[in-house]
CSV table of C-alpha atoms and ligand atoms in Angstrom, one decimal:
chain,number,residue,atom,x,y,z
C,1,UNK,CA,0.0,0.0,0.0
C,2,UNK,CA,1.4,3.3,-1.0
C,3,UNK,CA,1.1,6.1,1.4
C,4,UNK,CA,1.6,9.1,-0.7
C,5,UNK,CA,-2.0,10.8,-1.4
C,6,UNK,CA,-1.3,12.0,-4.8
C,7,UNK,CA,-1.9,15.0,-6.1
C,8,UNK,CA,-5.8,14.7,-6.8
C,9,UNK,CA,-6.2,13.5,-2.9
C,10,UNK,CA,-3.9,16.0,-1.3
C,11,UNK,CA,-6.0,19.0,-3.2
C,12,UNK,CA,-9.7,17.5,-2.4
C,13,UNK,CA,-8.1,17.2,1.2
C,14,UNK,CA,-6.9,20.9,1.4
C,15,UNK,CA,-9.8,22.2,-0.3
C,16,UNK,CA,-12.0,20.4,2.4
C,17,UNK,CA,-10.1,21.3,5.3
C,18,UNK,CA,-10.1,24.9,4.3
C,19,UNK,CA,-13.9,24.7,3.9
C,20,UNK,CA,-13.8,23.3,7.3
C,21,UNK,CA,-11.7,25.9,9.3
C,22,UNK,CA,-13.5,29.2,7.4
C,23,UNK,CA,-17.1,28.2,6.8
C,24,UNK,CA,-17.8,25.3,9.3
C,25,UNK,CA,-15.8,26.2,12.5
C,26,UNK,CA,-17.5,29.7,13.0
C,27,UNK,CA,-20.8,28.3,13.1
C,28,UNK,CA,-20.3,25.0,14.7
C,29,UNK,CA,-21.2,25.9,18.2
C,30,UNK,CA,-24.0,28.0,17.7
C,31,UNK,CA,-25.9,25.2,15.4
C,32,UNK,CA,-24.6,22.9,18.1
C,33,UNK,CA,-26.0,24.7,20.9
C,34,UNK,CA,-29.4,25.7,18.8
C,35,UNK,CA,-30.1,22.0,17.3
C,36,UNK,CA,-30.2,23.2,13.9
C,37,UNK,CA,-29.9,21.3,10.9
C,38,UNK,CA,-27.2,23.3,8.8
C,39,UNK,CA,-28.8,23.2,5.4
C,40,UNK,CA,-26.9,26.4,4.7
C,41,UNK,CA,-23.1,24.2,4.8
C,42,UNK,CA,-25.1,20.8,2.8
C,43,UNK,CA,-25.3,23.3,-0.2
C,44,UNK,CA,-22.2,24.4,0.0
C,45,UNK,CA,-20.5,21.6,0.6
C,46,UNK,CA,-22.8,20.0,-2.4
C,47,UNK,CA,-21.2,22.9,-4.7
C,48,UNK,CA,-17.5,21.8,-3.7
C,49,UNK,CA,-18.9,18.5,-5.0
C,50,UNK,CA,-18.5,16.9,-1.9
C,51,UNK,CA,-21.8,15.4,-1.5
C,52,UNK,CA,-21.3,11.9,-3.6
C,53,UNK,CA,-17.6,11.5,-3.3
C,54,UNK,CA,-17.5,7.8,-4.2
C,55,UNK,CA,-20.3,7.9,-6.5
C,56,UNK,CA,-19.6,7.9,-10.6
C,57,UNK,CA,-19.2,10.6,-12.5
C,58,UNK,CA,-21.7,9.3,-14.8
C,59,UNK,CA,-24.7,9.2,-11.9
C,60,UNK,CA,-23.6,12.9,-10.8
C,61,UNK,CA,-21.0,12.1,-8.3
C,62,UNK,CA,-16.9,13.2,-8.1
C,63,UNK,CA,-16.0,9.8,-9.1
C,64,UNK,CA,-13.4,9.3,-6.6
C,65,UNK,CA,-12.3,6.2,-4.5
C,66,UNK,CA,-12.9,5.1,-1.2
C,67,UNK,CA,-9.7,6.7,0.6
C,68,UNK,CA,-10.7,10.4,-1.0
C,69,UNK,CA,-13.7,9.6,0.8
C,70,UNK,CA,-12.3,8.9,4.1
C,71,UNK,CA,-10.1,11.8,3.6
C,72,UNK,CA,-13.4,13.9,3.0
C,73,UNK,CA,-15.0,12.5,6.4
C,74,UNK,CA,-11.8,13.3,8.6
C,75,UNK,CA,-11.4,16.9,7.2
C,76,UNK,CA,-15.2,17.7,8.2
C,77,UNK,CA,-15.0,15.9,11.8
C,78,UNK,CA,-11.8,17.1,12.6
C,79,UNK,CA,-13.9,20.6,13.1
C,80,UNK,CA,-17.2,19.5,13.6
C,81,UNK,CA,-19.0,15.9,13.8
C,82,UNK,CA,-22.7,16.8,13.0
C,83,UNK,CA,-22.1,17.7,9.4
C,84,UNK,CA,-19.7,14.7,9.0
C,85,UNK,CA,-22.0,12.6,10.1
C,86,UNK,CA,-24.4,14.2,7.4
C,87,UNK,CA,-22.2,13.7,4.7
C,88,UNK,CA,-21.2,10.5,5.8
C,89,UNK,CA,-24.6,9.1,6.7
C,90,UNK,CA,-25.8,10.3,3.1
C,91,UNK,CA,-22.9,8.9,1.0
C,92,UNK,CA,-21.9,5.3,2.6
C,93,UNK,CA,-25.7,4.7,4.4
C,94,UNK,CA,-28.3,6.0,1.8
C,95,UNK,CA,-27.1,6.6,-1.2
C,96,UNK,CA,-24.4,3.5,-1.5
C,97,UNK,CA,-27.2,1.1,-1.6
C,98,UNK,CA,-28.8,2.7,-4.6
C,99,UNK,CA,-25.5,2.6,-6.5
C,100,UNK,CA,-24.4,-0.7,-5.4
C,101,UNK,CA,-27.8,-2.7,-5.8
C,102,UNK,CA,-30.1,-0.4,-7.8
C,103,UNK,CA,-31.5,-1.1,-11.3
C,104,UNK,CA,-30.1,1.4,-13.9
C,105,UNK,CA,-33.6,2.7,-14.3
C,106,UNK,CA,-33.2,3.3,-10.1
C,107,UNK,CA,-29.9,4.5,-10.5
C,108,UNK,CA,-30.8,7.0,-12.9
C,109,UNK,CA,-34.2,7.9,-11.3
C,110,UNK,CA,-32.3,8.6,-7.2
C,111,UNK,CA,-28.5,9.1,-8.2
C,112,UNK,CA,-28.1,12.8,-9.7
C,113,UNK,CA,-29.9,14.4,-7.1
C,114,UNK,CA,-27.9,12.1,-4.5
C,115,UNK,CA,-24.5,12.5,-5.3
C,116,UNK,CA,-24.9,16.4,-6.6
C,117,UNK,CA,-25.9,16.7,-2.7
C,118,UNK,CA,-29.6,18.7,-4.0
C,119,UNK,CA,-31.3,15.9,-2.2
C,120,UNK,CA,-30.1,13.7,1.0
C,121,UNK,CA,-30.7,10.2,1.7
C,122,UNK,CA,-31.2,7.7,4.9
C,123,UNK,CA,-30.8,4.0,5.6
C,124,UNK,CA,-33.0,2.5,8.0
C,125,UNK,CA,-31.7,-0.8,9.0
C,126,UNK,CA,-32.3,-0.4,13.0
C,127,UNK,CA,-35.8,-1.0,15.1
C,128,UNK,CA,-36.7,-0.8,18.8
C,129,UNK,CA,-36.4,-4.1,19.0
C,130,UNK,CA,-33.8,-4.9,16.0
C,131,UNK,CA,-30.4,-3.3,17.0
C,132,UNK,CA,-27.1,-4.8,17.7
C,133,UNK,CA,-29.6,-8.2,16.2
C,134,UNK,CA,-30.1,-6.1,13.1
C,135,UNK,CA,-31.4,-9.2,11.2
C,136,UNK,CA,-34.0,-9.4,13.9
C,137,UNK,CA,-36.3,-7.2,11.9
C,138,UNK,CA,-40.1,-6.8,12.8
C,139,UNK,CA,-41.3,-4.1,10.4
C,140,UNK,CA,-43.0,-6.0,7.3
C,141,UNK,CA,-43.8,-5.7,3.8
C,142,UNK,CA,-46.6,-7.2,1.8
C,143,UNK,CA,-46.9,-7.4,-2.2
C,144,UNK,CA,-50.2,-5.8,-2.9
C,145,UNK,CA,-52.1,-4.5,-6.3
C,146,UNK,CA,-48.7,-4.1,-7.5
C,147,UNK,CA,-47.5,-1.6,-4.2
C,148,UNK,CA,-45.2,-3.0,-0.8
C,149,UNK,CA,-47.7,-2.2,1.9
C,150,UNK,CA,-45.0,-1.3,4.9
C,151,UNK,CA,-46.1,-1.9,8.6
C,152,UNK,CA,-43.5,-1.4,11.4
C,153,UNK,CA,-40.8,1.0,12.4
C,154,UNK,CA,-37.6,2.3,12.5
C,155,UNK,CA,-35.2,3.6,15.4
C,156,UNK,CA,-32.5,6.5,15.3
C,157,UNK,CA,-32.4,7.3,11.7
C,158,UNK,CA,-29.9,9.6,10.3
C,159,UNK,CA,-31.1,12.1,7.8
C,160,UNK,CA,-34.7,10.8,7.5
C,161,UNK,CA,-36.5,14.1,8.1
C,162,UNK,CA,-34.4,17.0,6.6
C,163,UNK,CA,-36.4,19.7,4.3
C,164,UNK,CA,-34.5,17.7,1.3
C,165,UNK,CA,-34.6,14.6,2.2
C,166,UNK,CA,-35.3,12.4,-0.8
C,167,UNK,CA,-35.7,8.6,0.7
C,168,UNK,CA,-35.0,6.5,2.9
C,169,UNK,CA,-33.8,2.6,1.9
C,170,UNK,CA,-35.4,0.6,5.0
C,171,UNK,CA,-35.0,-3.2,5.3
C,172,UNK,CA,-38.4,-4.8,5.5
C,173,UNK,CA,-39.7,-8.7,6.0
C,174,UNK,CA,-40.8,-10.0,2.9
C,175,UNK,CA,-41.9,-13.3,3.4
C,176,UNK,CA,-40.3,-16.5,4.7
C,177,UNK,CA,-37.8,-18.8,3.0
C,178,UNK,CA,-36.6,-21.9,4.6
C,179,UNK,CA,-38.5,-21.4,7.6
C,180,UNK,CA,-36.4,-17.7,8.3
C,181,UNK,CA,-37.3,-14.7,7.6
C,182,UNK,CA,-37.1,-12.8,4.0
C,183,UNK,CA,-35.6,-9.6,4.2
C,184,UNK,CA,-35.5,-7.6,1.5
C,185,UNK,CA,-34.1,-3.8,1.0
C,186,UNK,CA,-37.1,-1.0,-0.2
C,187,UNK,CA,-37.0,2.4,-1.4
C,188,UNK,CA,-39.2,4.6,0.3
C,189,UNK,CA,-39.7,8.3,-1.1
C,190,UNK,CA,-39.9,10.9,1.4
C,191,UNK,CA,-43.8,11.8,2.3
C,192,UNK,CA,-44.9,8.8,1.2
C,193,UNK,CA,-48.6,8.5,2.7
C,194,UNK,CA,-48.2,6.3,6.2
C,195,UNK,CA,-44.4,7.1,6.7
C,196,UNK,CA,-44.7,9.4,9.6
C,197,UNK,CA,-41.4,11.3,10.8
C,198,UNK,CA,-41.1,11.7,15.2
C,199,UNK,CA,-39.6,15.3,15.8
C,200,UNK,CA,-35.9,15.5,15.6
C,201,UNK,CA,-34.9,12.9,18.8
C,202,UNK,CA,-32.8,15.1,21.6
C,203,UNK,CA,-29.1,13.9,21.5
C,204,UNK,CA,-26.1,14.2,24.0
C,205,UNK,CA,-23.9,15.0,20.5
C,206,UNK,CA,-24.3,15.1,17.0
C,207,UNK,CA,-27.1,17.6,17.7
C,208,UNK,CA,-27.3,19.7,14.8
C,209,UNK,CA,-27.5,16.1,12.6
C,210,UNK,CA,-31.1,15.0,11.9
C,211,UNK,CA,-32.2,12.2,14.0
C,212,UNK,CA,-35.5,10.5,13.6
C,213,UNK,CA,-37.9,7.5,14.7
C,214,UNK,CA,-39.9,6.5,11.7
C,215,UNK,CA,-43.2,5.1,11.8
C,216,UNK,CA,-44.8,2.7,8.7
C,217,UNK,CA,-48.6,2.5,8.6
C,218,UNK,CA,-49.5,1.2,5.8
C,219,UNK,CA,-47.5,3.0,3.9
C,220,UNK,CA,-47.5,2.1,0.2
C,221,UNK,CA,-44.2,2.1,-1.6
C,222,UNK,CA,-44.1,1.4,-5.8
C,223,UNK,CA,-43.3,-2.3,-6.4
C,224,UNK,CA,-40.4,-1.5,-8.7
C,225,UNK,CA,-39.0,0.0,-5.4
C,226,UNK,CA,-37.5,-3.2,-3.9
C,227,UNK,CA,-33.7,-2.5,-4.2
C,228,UNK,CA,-31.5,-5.4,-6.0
C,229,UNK,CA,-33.3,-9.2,-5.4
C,230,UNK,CA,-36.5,-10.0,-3.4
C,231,UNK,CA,-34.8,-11.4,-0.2
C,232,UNK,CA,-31.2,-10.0,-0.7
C,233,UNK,CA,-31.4,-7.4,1.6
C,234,UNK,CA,-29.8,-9.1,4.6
C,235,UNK,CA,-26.7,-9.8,2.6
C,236,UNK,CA,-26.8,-6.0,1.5
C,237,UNK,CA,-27.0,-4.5,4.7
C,238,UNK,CA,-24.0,-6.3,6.1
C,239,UNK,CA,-21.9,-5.2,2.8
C,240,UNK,CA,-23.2,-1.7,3.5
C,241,UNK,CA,-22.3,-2.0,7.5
C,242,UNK,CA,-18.7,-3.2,6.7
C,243,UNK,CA,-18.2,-0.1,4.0
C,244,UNK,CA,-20.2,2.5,6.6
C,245,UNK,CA,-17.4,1.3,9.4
C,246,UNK,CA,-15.0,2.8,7.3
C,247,UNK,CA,-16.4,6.1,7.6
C,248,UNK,CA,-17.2,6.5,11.4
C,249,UNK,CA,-13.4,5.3,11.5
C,250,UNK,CA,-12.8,8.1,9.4
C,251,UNK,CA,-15.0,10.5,11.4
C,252,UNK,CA,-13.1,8.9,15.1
C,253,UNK,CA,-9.8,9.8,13.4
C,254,UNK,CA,-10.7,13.2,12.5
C,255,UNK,CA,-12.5,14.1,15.5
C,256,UNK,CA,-9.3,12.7,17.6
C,257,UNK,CA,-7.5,14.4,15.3
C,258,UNK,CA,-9.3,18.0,16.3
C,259,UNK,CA,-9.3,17.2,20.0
C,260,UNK,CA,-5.8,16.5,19.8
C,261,UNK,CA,-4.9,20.0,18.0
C,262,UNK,CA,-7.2,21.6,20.3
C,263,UNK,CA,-5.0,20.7,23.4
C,264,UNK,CA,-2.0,21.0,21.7
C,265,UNK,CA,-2.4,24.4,21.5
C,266,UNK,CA,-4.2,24.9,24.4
C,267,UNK,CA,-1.5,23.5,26.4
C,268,UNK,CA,1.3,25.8,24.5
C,269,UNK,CA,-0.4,29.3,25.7
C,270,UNK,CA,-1.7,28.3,29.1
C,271,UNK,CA,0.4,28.7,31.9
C,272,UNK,CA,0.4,27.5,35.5
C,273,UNK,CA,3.4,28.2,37.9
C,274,UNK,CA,5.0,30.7,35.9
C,275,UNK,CA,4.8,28.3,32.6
C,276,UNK,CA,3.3,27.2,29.7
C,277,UNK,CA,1.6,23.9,31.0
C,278,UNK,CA,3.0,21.9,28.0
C,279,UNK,CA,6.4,22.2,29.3
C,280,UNK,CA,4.9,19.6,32.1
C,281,UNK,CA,6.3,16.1,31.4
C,282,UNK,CA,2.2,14.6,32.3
C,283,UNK,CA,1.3,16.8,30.0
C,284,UNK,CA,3.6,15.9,26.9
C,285,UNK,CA,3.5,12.4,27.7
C,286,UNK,CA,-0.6,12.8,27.2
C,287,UNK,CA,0.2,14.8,23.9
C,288,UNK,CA,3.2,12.4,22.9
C,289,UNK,CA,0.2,9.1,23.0
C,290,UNK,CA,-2.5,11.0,21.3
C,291,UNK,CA,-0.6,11.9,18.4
C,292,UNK,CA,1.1,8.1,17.9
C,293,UNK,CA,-2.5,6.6,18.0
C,294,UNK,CA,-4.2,8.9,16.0
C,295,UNK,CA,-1.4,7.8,13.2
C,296,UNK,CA,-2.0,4.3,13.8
C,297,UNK,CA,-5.2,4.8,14.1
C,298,UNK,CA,-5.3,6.6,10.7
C,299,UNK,CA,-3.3,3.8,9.0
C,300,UNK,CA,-5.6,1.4,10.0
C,301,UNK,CA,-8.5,3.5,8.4
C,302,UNK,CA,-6.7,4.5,5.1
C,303,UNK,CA,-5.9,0.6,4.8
C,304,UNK,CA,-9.5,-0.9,5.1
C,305,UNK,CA,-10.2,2.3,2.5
C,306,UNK,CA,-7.5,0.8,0.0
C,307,UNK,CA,-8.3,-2.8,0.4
C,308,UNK,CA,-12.0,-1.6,-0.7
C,309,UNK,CA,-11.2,0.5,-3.4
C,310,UNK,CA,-8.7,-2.5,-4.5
C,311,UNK,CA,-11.7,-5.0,-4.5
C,312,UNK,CA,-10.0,-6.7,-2.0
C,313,UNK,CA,-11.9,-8.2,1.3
C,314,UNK,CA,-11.9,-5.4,3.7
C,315,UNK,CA,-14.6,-6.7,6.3
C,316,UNK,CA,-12.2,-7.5,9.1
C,317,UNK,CA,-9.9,-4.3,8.5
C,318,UNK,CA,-12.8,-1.9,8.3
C,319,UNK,CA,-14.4,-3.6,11.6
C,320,UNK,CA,-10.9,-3.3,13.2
C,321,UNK,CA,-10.4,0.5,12.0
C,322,UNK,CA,-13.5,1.3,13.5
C,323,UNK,CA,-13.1,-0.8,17.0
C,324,UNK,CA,-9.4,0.7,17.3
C,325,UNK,CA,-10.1,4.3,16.3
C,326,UNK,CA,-13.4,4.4,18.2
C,327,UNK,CA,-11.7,3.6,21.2
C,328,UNK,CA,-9.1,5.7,20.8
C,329,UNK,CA,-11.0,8.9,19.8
C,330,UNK,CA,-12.8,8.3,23.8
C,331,UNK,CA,-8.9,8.6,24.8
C,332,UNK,CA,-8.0,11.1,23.0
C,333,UNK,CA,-11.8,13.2,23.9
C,334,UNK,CA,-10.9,12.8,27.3
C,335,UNK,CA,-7.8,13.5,27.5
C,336,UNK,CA,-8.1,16.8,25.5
C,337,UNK,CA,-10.3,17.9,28.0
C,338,UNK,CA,-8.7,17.2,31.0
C,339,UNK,CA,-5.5,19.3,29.5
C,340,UNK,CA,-8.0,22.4,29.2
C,341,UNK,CA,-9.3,22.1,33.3
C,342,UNK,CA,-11.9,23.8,33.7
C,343,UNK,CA,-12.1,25.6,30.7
C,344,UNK,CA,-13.0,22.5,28.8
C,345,UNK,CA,-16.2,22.4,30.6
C,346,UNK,CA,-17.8,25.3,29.4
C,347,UNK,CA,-19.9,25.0,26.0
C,348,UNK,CA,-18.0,27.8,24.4
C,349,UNK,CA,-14.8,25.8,24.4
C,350,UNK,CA,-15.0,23.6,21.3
C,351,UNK,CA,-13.6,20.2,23.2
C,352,UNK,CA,-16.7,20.2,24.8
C,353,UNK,CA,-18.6,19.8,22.4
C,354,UNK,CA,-15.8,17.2,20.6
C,355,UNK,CA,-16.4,15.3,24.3
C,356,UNK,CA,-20.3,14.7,23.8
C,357,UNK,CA,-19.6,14.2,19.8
C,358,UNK,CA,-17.3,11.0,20.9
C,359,UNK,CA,-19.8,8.2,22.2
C,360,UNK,CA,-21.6,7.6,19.2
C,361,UNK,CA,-19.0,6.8,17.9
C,362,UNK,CA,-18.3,3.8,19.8
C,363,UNK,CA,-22.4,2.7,19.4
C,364,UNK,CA,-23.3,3.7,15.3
C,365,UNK,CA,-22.7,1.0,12.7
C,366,UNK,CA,-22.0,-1.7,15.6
C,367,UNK,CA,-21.0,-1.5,18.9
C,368,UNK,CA,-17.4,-1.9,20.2
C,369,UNK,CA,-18.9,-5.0,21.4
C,370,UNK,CA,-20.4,-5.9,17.8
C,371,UNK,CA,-16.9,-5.0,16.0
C,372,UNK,CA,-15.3,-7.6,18.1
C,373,UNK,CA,-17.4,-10.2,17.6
C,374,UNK,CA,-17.1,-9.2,13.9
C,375,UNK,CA,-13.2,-9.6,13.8
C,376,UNK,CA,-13.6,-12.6,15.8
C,377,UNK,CA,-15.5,-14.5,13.5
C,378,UNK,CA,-13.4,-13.4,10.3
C,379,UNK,CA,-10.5,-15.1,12.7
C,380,UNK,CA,-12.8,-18.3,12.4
C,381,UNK,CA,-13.9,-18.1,16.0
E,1,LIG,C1,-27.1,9.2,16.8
E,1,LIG,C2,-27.3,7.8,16.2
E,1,LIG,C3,-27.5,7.8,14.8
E,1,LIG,C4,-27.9,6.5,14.2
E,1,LIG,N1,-28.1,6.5,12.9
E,1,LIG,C5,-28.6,5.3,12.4
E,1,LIG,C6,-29.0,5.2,11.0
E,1,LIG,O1,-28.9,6.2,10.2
E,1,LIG,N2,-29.5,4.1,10.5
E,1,LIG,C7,-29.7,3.0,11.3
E,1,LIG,O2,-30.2,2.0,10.8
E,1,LIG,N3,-29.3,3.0,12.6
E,1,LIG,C8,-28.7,4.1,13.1
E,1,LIG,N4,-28.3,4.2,14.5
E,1,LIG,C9,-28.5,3.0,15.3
E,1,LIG,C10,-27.2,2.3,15.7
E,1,LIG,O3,-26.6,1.6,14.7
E,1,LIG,C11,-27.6,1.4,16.9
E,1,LIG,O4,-27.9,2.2,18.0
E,1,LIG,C12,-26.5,0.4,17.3
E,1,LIG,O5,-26.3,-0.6,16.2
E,1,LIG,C13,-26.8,-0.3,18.6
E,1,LIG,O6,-28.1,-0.8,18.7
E,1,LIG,P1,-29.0,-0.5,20.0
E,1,LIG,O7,-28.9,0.9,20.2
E,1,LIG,O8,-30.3,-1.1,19.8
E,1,LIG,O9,-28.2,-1.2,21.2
E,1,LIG,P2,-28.3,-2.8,21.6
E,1,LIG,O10,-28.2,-3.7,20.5
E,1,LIG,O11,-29.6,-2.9,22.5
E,1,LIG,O12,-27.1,-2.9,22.6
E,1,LIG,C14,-27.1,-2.6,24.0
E,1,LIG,C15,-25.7,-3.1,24.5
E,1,LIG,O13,-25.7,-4.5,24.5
E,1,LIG,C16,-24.5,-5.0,23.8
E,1,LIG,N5,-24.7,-6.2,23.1
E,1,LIG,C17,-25.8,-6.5,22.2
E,1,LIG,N6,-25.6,-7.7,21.7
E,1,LIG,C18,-24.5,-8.2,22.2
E,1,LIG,C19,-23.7,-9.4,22.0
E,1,LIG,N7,-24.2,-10.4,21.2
E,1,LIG,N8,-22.6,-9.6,22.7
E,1,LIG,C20,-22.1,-8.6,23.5
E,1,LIG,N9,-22.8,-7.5,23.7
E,1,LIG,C21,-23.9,-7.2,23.1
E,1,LIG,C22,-24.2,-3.8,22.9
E,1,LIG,O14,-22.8,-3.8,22.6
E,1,LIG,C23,-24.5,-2.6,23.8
E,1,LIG,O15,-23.5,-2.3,24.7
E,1,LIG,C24,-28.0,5.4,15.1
E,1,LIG,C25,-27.7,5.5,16.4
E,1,LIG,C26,-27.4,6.7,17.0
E,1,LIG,C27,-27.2,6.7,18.5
């Protein structure tokens, strides 16, 4: 694996972190603090062409690989999680499954509004009762007069209920086969009669990112809407969790990545007994682990993202970037704050807000728990 960027990455990655630091990090707190959905940075970040990184050129995306992706994700989260978490929820969750499993007349039909980042798209895979057991799936869908009439619910759904959302891509029961369950992947366009949107759920972090629980009463979806086979959809959705992992790695390595800068700093212009407070050895040795694990931490992201973009299996990796880089970013969240005392505490101070930001990321797309049982079975166990 060759570590050098490239020219094409190290621009997209400059012209994203410049974004970042002049348009994002002004407003972060403030939409933070206010809950607000920050349609004004989607369009923006749509017209750098952001908004369908991975997606072909020919659907209306950049037509870049997997790593420029992961590049993308850090950039954003190392200033501000909730609009990662937009871009990243869009691109790998909803609008992946269109690409990867969609008919060309799908393709052509969700795609260009997709990847051009005019519309935004969710995938709702959990349920109250279906989480870390995400093939334990209750909500149902029956072939009707030629329509899937949808019954059931979904739980915490990223970008469901935005002013442009366009669909959300729900995994419903089908029928039965071989005495299990038939799951089977649907498209459902936003206002569809019977899909009915909670309020935005109240978060510890991520809180100007669109949260929602979705309810289906008989909601009726066009039969031509079943994504990819009648009964592939539990094979899909654990393709589309192993690439997602690759992005909330991306997102924990950016985010530690912030944190880390944050203290850094901090810790070079604050001074305690007549000194800066990074000339304390505690202090450096702090500094000194959070910037060795963020690199390995990194290289373990960057390397799931090239064995992907080489059509190599990347399952374990991506499962392993996310458990290490998860794990590390809580670390490196609270470490950063402990470097800033009391002053981390307060809202105004950015690393509290990187502090609440953190969890999630050790929950979303499978639990630390769920990752190792994940690389344990690709060990054969
Ligand atoms: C902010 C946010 C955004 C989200 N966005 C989306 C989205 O866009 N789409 C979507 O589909 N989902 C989304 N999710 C859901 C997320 O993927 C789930 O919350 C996650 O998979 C865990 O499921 P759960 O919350 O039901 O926890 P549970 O599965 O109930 O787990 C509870 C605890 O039990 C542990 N546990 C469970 N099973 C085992 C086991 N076999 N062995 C050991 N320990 C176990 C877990 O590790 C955890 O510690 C989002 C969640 C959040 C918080």
């Amino acid at each position: 694996m060759n570590l050098d960027l490239g020219e094409e990455r190290e621009l997209l990655r400059r012209t994203v972190r410049e974004f970042a630091e002049q348009q994002i990090a002004p407003v972060a707190e403030e939409l933070d603090r206010e809950h607000r959905f920050p349609y004004e940075l989607v369009e923006s970040l749509a017209g750098l062409g952001v908004m369908g990184v991975p997606i072909p050129e020919e659907y209306g995306g950049a037509g870049l690989d997997t790593l420029s992706y992961a590049l993308v994700v850090e950039e954003l989260a190392r200033i501000d999680s909730s609009i990662a978490i937009t871009v990243a929820a869009h691109t790998s969750l909803g609008t992946m499954p269109i690409l990867l499993y969609g008919s060309e007349e799908q393709r052509r039909t969700w795609l260009p509004d997709l990847a051009s980042g005019r519309r935004l798209a969710a995938f709702g895979l959990t349920e109250p009762g279906a989480g870390s057991d995400a093939g334990a799936t209750r909500t149902r869908a029956e072939l009707r007069d030629g329509s899937w009439i949808v019954n059931g619910s979904k739980q915490f759904i990223t970008n469901a209920g935005t002013d442009i959302t366009a669909c959300v891509t729900i995994t419903s029961v089908t029928g039965e086969r071989d005495g299990k369950p038939e799951i089977s992947n649907l498209i459902v366009p936003s206002g569809t009669p019977g899909l009915e949107l909670s309020a935005p759920l109240s978060k510890l972090g991520w809180c100007a990112s669109d949260t929602r629980e979705l309810a289906f009463r008989d909601c009726a979806v066009p039969e031509h809407n079943l994504l990819g086979e009648r009964g592939a959809g539990f094979r899909q959705f654990l393709d589309i969790l192993d690439g997602g992992r690759i992005s909330v790695a991306a997102l924990a390595v950016g985010l530690s990545q912030g944190a880390y800068e944050q203290a850094l700093s901090y810790a070079r212009t604050r001074e305690q007994f007549g000194r800066p407070i990074a000339g304390f050895q505690a202090i450096q040795f702090k500094l000194a682990d959070m910037a060795t694990e963020i690199e390995a931490a990194r290289a373990l992201t960057w390397r799931a993202a090239w064995l992907k973009d080489e059509g190599r299996p990347f399952a374990r990796e991506a499962a392993m970037a996310k458990l290490f880089s998860g794990e590390l970013s809580n670390r490196v969240v609270n470490d950063a704050l402990e470097i800033h005392g009391g002053y981390g505490y307060m809202n105004e101070t950015p690393i509290s807000r990187f502090y609440r930001d953190q969890k999630v990321l050790e929950i979303g797309e499978g639990t630390n728990e769920i990752q190792r049982l994940v690389i344990a079975r690709q060990l054969g166990l």
